[in-house]
Amino acid sequence: QLQLVESGGGLVQPGGSLRLSCAASGFTLDYFAIGWFRQAPGKEREGVSCISTSGGSTNYLDSVKGRFTISRDNAKNTVYLQMDSLKPEDTAVYYCAADFTTEQHMCRMTLRYDYWGQGTQVTVSS
């Protein structure tokens, strides 16, 4: 069974940090670009960051540039999202998703990904 499982969410104070993990089972991430998305209550799901299959190309939502860092460890079949300097407006359910692609050096921030995880809650509040 193909699965993506997110972990690492939780409650953190403004200015704090969290590291989200996205682990794949049942398939290898070697041929998948990975995206992180989030959805806050009453808002549409939006792309936060993505990383190419090679790991050499990344994209970020403007509001998280300089604060979030995406990375991947193909040996562990896992992708990470390091989130620093968190703000209350970062509060949302965070999802990872996998996009099968033969393009090694690009990734998309659209919602048209092949596989999705179940999400992990991130709450930034004092």
Short mmCIF file of N, CA and C in Angstrom, two decimals:
data_model
loop_
_atom_site.label_atom_id
_atom_site.label_comp_id
_atom_site.label_asym_id
_atom_site.label_seq_id
_atom_site.Cartn_x
_atom_site.Cartn_y
_atom_site.Cartn_z
N GLN A 1 0.85 -1.18 0.00
CA GLN A 1 0.00 0.00 0.00
C GLN A 1 0.89 1.24 0.00
N LEU A 2 0.59 2.17 -0.91
CA LEU A 2 1.39 3.38 -1.01
C LEU A 2 0.90 4.39 0.03
N GLN A 3 1.84 4.86 0.86
CA GLN A 3 1.45 5.77 1.93
C GLN A 3 2.49 6.84 2.15
N LEU A 4 2.00 8.04 2.48
CA LEU A 4 2.84 9.11 2.99
C LEU A 4 2.35 9.44 4.39
N VAL A 5 3.26 9.52 5.33
CA VAL A 5 2.88 9.78 6.71
C VAL A 5 3.67 10.97 7.22
N GLU A 6 2.93 12.02 7.61
CA GLU A 6 3.57 13.20 8.19
C GLU A 6 3.68 13.06 9.70
N SER A 7 4.68 13.67 10.26
CA SER A 7 4.84 13.72 11.71
C SER A 7 5.61 14.98 12.08
N GLY A 8 5.61 15.30 13.37
CA GLY A 8 6.38 16.44 13.85
C GLY A 8 5.58 17.68 14.15
N GLY A 9 4.28 17.65 13.89
CA GLY A 9 3.46 18.80 14.19
C GLY A 9 3.25 18.95 15.69
N GLY A 10 2.63 20.07 16.08
CA GLY A 10 2.36 20.29 17.49
C GLY A 10 2.08 21.75 17.77
N LEU A 11 2.10 22.07 19.06
CA LEU A 11 1.87 23.43 19.52
C LEU A 11 3.21 24.08 19.85
N VAL A 12 3.43 25.27 19.33
CA VAL A 12 4.69 25.97 19.55
C VAL A 12 4.39 27.45 19.72
N GLN A 13 5.23 28.13 20.49
CA GLN A 13 5.05 29.56 20.69
C GLN A 13 5.58 30.35 19.49
N PRO A 14 5.07 31.54 19.28
CA PRO A 14 5.62 32.38 18.19
C PRO A 14 7.12 32.53 18.35
N GLY A 15 7.82 32.43 17.22
CA GLY A 15 9.27 32.47 17.22
C GLY A 15 9.93 31.13 17.38
N GLY A 16 9.16 30.12 17.68
CA GLY A 16 9.70 28.78 17.88
C GLY A 16 9.90 28.03 16.58
N SER A 17 10.33 26.78 16.72
CA SER A 17 10.66 25.95 15.56
C SER A 17 10.00 24.59 15.66
N LEU A 18 9.75 24.00 14.51
CA LEU A 18 9.30 22.62 14.39
C LEU A 18 9.94 22.02 13.16
N ARG A 19 10.14 20.71 13.18
CA ARG A 19 10.58 20.02 11.97
C ARG A 19 9.56 18.95 11.64
N LEU A 20 8.96 19.10 10.46
CA LEU A 20 8.01 18.11 9.99
C LEU A 20 8.75 17.07 9.16
N SER A 21 8.28 15.83 9.27
CA SER A 21 8.82 14.74 8.47
C SER A 21 7.71 14.13 7.62
N CYS A 22 8.09 13.66 6.46
CA CYS A 22 7.17 12.99 5.55
C CYS A 22 7.84 11.70 5.12
N ALA A 23 7.34 10.59 5.64
CA ALA A 23 7.93 9.29 5.35
C ALA A 23 7.05 8.51 4.39
N ALA A 24 7.68 7.93 3.40
CA ALA A 24 6.95 7.13 2.41
C ALA A 24 7.09 5.64 2.71
N SER A 25 6.01 4.93 2.49
CA SER A 25 6.06 3.47 2.59
C SER A 25 5.35 2.86 1.39
N GLY A 26 5.84 1.72 0.95
CA GLY A 26 5.23 1.05 -0.20
C GLY A 26 5.76 1.52 -1.53
N PHE A 27 6.58 2.54 -1.55
CA PHE A 27 7.20 3.02 -2.78
C PHE A 27 8.42 3.86 -2.43
N THR A 28 9.29 4.02 -3.42
CA THR A 28 10.47 4.85 -3.22
C THR A 28 10.21 6.26 -3.71
N LEU A 29 10.76 7.22 -2.97
CA LEU A 29 10.57 8.62 -3.35
C LEU A 29 11.56 9.09 -4.42
N ASP A 30 12.42 8.21 -4.87
CA ASP A 30 13.48 8.61 -5.80
C ASP A 30 12.94 9.30 -7.06
N TYR A 31 11.76 8.90 -7.51
CA TYR A 31 11.21 9.45 -8.75
C TYR A 31 10.05 10.41 -8.50
N PHE A 32 10.00 10.95 -7.28
CA PHE A 32 8.90 11.85 -6.94
C PHE A 32 9.45 13.18 -6.43
N ALA A 33 8.94 14.26 -7.02
CA ALA A 33 9.10 15.55 -6.38
C ALA A 33 8.15 15.58 -5.18
N ILE A 34 8.53 16.26 -4.14
CA ILE A 34 7.72 16.31 -2.93
C ILE A 34 7.33 17.74 -2.62
N GLY A 35 6.08 17.91 -2.26
CA GLY A 35 5.58 19.22 -1.88
C GLY A 35 5.03 19.21 -0.48
N TRP A 36 5.15 20.32 0.20
CA TRP A 36 4.46 20.55 1.47
C TRP A 36 3.37 21.59 1.23
N PHE A 37 2.20 21.31 1.73
CA PHE A 37 1.05 22.18 1.58
C PHE A 37 0.44 22.42 2.95
N ARG A 38 -0.38 23.45 3.06
CA ARG A 38 -1.06 23.68 4.33
C ARG A 38 -2.46 24.23 4.07
N GLN A 39 -3.31 23.98 5.05
CA GLN A 39 -4.68 24.48 4.95
C GLN A 39 -5.13 24.94 6.33
N ALA A 40 -5.42 26.22 6.42
CA ALA A 40 -5.93 26.81 7.65
C ALA A 40 -7.45 26.78 7.61
N PRO A 41 -8.10 26.82 8.76
CA PRO A 41 -9.57 26.80 8.79
C PRO A 41 -10.17 27.92 7.95
N GLY A 42 -11.10 27.57 7.09
CA GLY A 42 -11.78 28.55 6.26
C GLY A 42 -10.98 29.05 5.08
N LYS A 43 -9.80 28.48 4.87
CA LYS A 43 -8.95 28.92 3.76
C LYS A 43 -8.67 27.77 2.81
N GLU A 44 -8.26 28.12 1.61
CA GLU A 44 -7.91 27.10 0.63
C GLU A 44 -6.53 26.52 0.93
N ARG A 45 -6.33 25.30 0.49
CA ARG A 45 -5.02 24.68 0.63
C ARG A 45 -4.02 25.41 -0.27
N GLU A 46 -2.83 25.64 0.27
CA GLU A 46 -1.81 26.36 -0.51
C GLU A 46 -0.48 25.64 -0.44
N GLY A 47 0.30 25.81 -1.49
CA GLY A 47 1.64 25.24 -1.52
C GLY A 47 2.58 26.04 -0.65
N VAL A 48 3.35 25.36 0.17
CA VAL A 48 4.31 25.99 1.07
C VAL A 48 5.73 25.87 0.52
N SER A 49 6.07 24.67 0.06
CA SER A 49 7.42 24.43 -0.44
C SER A 49 7.41 23.15 -1.25
N CYS A 50 8.40 23.02 -2.13
CA CYS A 50 8.56 21.75 -2.85
C CYS A 50 10.03 21.55 -3.15
N ILE A 51 10.37 20.29 -3.42
CA ILE A 51 11.76 19.92 -3.71
C ILE A 51 11.77 18.92 -4.84
N SER A 52 12.71 19.09 -5.75
CA SER A 52 12.81 18.21 -6.92
C SER A 52 13.34 16.84 -6.53
N THR A 53 13.28 15.89 -7.47
CA THR A 53 13.79 14.55 -7.19
C THR A 53 15.28 14.57 -6.88
N SER A 54 16.01 15.45 -7.55
CA SER A 54 17.46 15.54 -7.31
C SER A 54 17.79 16.22 -5.99
N GLY A 55 16.80 16.98 -5.47
CA GLY A 55 17.05 17.77 -4.27
C GLY A 55 17.73 19.09 -4.57
N GLY A 56 18.08 19.30 -5.84
CA GLY A 56 18.82 20.51 -6.19
C GLY A 56 17.97 21.71 -6.47
N SER A 57 16.67 21.52 -6.58
CA SER A 57 15.77 22.63 -6.86
C SER A 57 14.66 22.68 -5.82
N THR A 58 14.44 23.85 -5.27
CA THR A 58 13.39 24.03 -4.28
C THR A 58 12.60 25.30 -4.58
N ASN A 59 11.38 25.34 -4.10
CA ASN A 59 10.55 26.54 -4.20
C ASN A 59 9.88 26.78 -2.85
N TYR A 60 9.58 28.05 -2.59
CA TYR A 60 8.94 28.41 -1.33
C TYR A 60 7.86 29.45 -1.55
N LEU A 61 6.82 29.35 -0.76
CA LEU A 61 5.82 30.40 -0.67
C LEU A 61 6.52 31.67 -0.17
N ASP A 62 6.17 32.81 -0.72
CA ASP A 62 6.88 34.04 -0.35
C ASP A 62 6.88 34.29 1.15
N SER A 63 5.76 34.00 1.79
CA SER A 63 5.64 34.32 3.22
C SER A 63 6.49 33.43 4.13
N VAL A 64 7.06 32.35 3.59
CA VAL A 64 7.89 31.48 4.42
C VAL A 64 9.36 31.50 4.01
N LYS A 65 9.68 32.21 2.95
CA LYS A 65 11.07 32.29 2.51
C LYS A 65 11.95 32.85 3.62
N GLY A 66 13.09 32.19 3.81
CA GLY A 66 14.01 32.61 4.85
C GLY A 66 13.69 32.04 6.22
N ARG A 67 12.51 31.42 6.36
CA ARG A 67 12.13 30.82 7.65
C ARG A 67 12.00 29.31 7.57
N PHE A 68 11.55 28.80 6.42
CA PHE A 68 11.35 27.36 6.23
C PHE A 68 12.42 26.82 5.30
N THR A 69 12.81 25.57 5.56
CA THR A 69 13.79 24.90 4.70
C THR A 69 13.33 23.48 4.43
N ILE A 70 13.23 23.14 3.15
CA ILE A 70 12.84 21.78 2.77
C ILE A 70 14.10 20.99 2.41
N SER A 71 14.10 19.71 2.74
CA SER A 71 15.23 18.85 2.40
C SER A 71 14.73 17.42 2.24
N ARG A 72 15.55 16.59 1.64
CA ARG A 72 15.13 15.20 1.46
C ARG A 72 16.31 14.28 1.70
N ASP A 73 16.01 13.09 2.21
CA ASP A 73 16.99 12.04 2.43
C ASP A 73 16.43 10.81 1.74
N ASN A 74 16.85 10.58 0.51
CA ASN A 74 16.29 9.47 -0.26
C ASN A 74 16.66 8.12 0.35
N ALA A 75 17.79 8.05 1.02
CA ALA A 75 18.18 6.79 1.67
C ALA A 75 17.19 6.40 2.76
N LYS A 76 16.60 7.43 3.40
CA LYS A 76 15.61 7.18 4.45
C LYS A 76 14.18 7.29 3.92
N ASN A 77 14.07 7.59 2.60
CA ASN A 77 12.74 7.72 1.99
C ASN A 77 11.89 8.75 2.72
N THR A 78 12.51 9.85 3.09
CA THR A 78 11.87 10.85 3.93
C THR A 78 12.22 12.26 3.45
N VAL A 79 11.23 13.13 3.57
CA VAL A 79 11.41 14.55 3.27
C VAL A 79 11.09 15.34 4.54
N TYR A 80 11.83 16.43 4.73
CA TYR A 80 11.67 17.22 5.94
C TYR A 80 11.29 18.66 5.60
N LEU A 81 10.61 19.30 6.52
CA LEU A 81 10.35 20.73 6.43
C LEU A 81 10.73 21.34 7.77
N GLN A 82 11.87 22.03 7.80
CA GLN A 82 12.30 22.74 8.99
C GLN A 82 11.65 24.09 9.02
N MET A 83 10.91 24.37 10.09
CA MET A 83 10.17 25.62 10.19
C MET A 83 10.70 26.40 11.38
N ASP A 84 11.30 27.53 11.10
CA ASP A 84 11.85 28.41 12.16
C ASP A 84 11.08 29.73 12.19
N SER A 85 11.27 30.47 13.26
CA SER A 85 10.62 31.78 13.41
C SER A 85 9.14 31.70 13.10
N LEU A 86 8.49 30.73 13.66
CA LEU A 86 7.07 30.49 13.36
C LEU A 86 6.20 31.64 13.84
N LYS A 87 5.15 31.89 13.06
CA LYS A 87 4.21 32.96 13.33
C LYS A 87 2.81 32.38 13.51
N PRO A 88 1.92 33.07 14.20
CA PRO A 88 0.55 32.57 14.34
C PRO A 88 -0.11 32.28 13.00
N GLU A 89 0.22 33.04 11.99
CA GLU A 89 -0.39 32.83 10.67
C GLU A 89 0.11 31.56 9.98
N ASP A 90 1.10 30.90 10.56
CA ASP A 90 1.54 29.60 10.04
C ASP A 90 0.67 28.45 10.54
N THR A 91 -0.23 28.75 11.45
CA THR A 91 -1.12 27.72 11.99
C THR A 91 -1.98 27.11 10.89
N ALA A 92 -1.92 25.79 10.77
CA ALA A 92 -2.65 25.08 9.72
C ALA A 92 -2.40 23.59 9.86
N VAL A 93 -3.15 22.82 9.09
CA VAL A 93 -2.81 21.41 8.90
C VAL A 93 -1.83 21.36 7.73
N TYR A 94 -0.71 20.70 7.96
CA TYR A 94 0.33 20.59 6.94
C TYR A 94 0.30 19.20 6.31
N TYR A 95 0.34 19.18 4.99
CA TYR A 95 0.30 17.94 4.23
C TYR A 95 1.54 17.82 3.37
N CYS A 96 2.04 16.61 3.23
CA CYS A 96 3.04 16.38 2.20
C CYS A 96 2.39 15.60 1.06
N ALA A 97 2.97 15.75 -0.13
CA ALA A 97 2.42 15.10 -1.31
C ALA A 97 3.56 14.74 -2.25
N ALA A 98 3.34 13.70 -3.04
CA ALA A 98 4.36 13.20 -3.95
C ALA A 98 3.88 13.31 -5.39
N ASP A 99 4.75 13.81 -6.25
CA ASP A 99 4.44 14.05 -7.66
C ASP A 99 5.42 13.24 -8.50
N PHE A 100 4.91 12.18 -9.17
CA PHE A 100 5.79 11.38 -10.01
C PHE A 100 6.25 12.21 -11.19
N THR A 101 7.56 12.25 -11.43
CA THR A 101 8.08 13.07 -12.52
C THR A 101 9.41 12.54 -13.01
N THR A 102 9.66 12.75 -14.30
CA THR A 102 10.97 12.41 -14.86
C THR A 102 11.88 13.63 -14.87
N GLU A 103 11.34 14.77 -14.47
CA GLU A 103 12.14 15.99 -14.39
C GLU A 103 12.90 16.00 -13.07
N GLN A 104 14.21 15.95 -13.14
CA GLN A 104 15.00 15.84 -11.91
C GLN A 104 15.21 17.18 -11.21
N HIS A 105 15.04 18.27 -11.95
CA HIS A 105 15.46 19.56 -11.40
C HIS A 105 14.35 20.59 -11.36
N MET A 106 13.13 20.13 -11.15
CA MET A 106 12.05 21.07 -10.99
C MET A 106 10.97 20.48 -10.10
N CYS A 107 10.17 21.34 -9.51
CA CYS A 107 9.01 20.89 -8.75
C CYS A 107 7.92 21.95 -8.86
N ARG A 108 6.68 21.51 -8.66
CA ARG A 108 5.54 22.39 -8.82
C ARG A 108 4.91 22.73 -7.48
N MET A 109 4.33 23.89 -7.39
CA MET A 109 3.63 24.32 -6.18
C MET A 109 2.12 24.24 -6.37
N THR A 110 1.68 23.51 -7.39
CA THR A 110 0.25 23.35 -7.61
C THR A 110 -0.27 22.18 -6.76
N LEU A 111 -1.57 21.95 -6.78
CA LEU A 111 -2.18 20.89 -5.99
C LEU A 111 -2.24 19.57 -6.73
N ARG A 112 -1.76 19.53 -7.96
CA ARG A 112 -1.90 18.33 -8.78
C ARG A 112 -0.78 17.34 -8.50
N TYR A 113 -0.82 16.78 -7.30
CA TYR A 113 0.14 15.76 -6.90
C TYR A 113 -0.54 14.40 -6.87
N ASP A 114 0.25 13.34 -6.98
CA ASP A 114 -0.31 11.99 -7.13
C ASP A 114 -0.74 11.37 -5.81
N TYR A 115 0.06 11.56 -4.78
CA TYR A 115 -0.21 10.93 -3.49
C TYR A 115 -0.14 11.99 -2.39
N TRP A 116 -1.02 11.83 -1.39
CA TRP A 116 -1.10 12.78 -0.30
C TRP A 116 -1.06 12.06 1.05
N GLY A 117 -0.46 12.72 2.03
CA GLY A 117 -0.52 12.23 3.39
C GLY A 117 -1.80 12.70 4.07
N GLN A 118 -1.95 12.29 5.33
CA GLN A 118 -3.19 12.60 6.06
C GLN A 118 -3.12 13.94 6.78
N GLY A 119 -1.94 14.52 6.86
CA GLY A 119 -1.78 15.83 7.46
C GLY A 119 -1.36 15.79 8.92
N THR A 120 -0.71 16.86 9.36
CA THR A 120 -0.32 17.02 10.75
C THR A 120 -0.59 18.46 11.16
N GLN A 121 -1.15 18.63 12.34
CA GLN A 121 -1.55 19.96 12.80
C GLN A 121 -0.36 20.72 13.35
N VAL A 122 -0.23 21.96 12.91
CA VAL A 122 0.76 22.88 13.46
C VAL A 122 0.00 24.08 14.02
N THR A 123 0.20 24.36 15.30
CA THR A 123 -0.46 25.48 15.95
C THR A 123 0.60 26.38 16.57
N VAL A 124 0.58 27.64 16.17
CA VAL A 124 1.53 28.62 16.69
C VAL A 124 0.75 29.62 17.53
N SER A 125 0.97 29.55 18.82
CA SER A 125 0.18 30.38 19.73
C SER A 125 0.92 30.54 21.05
N SER A 126 0.73 31.68 21.67
CA SER A 126 1.30 31.91 23.00
C SER A 126 0.29 31.53 24.08
#
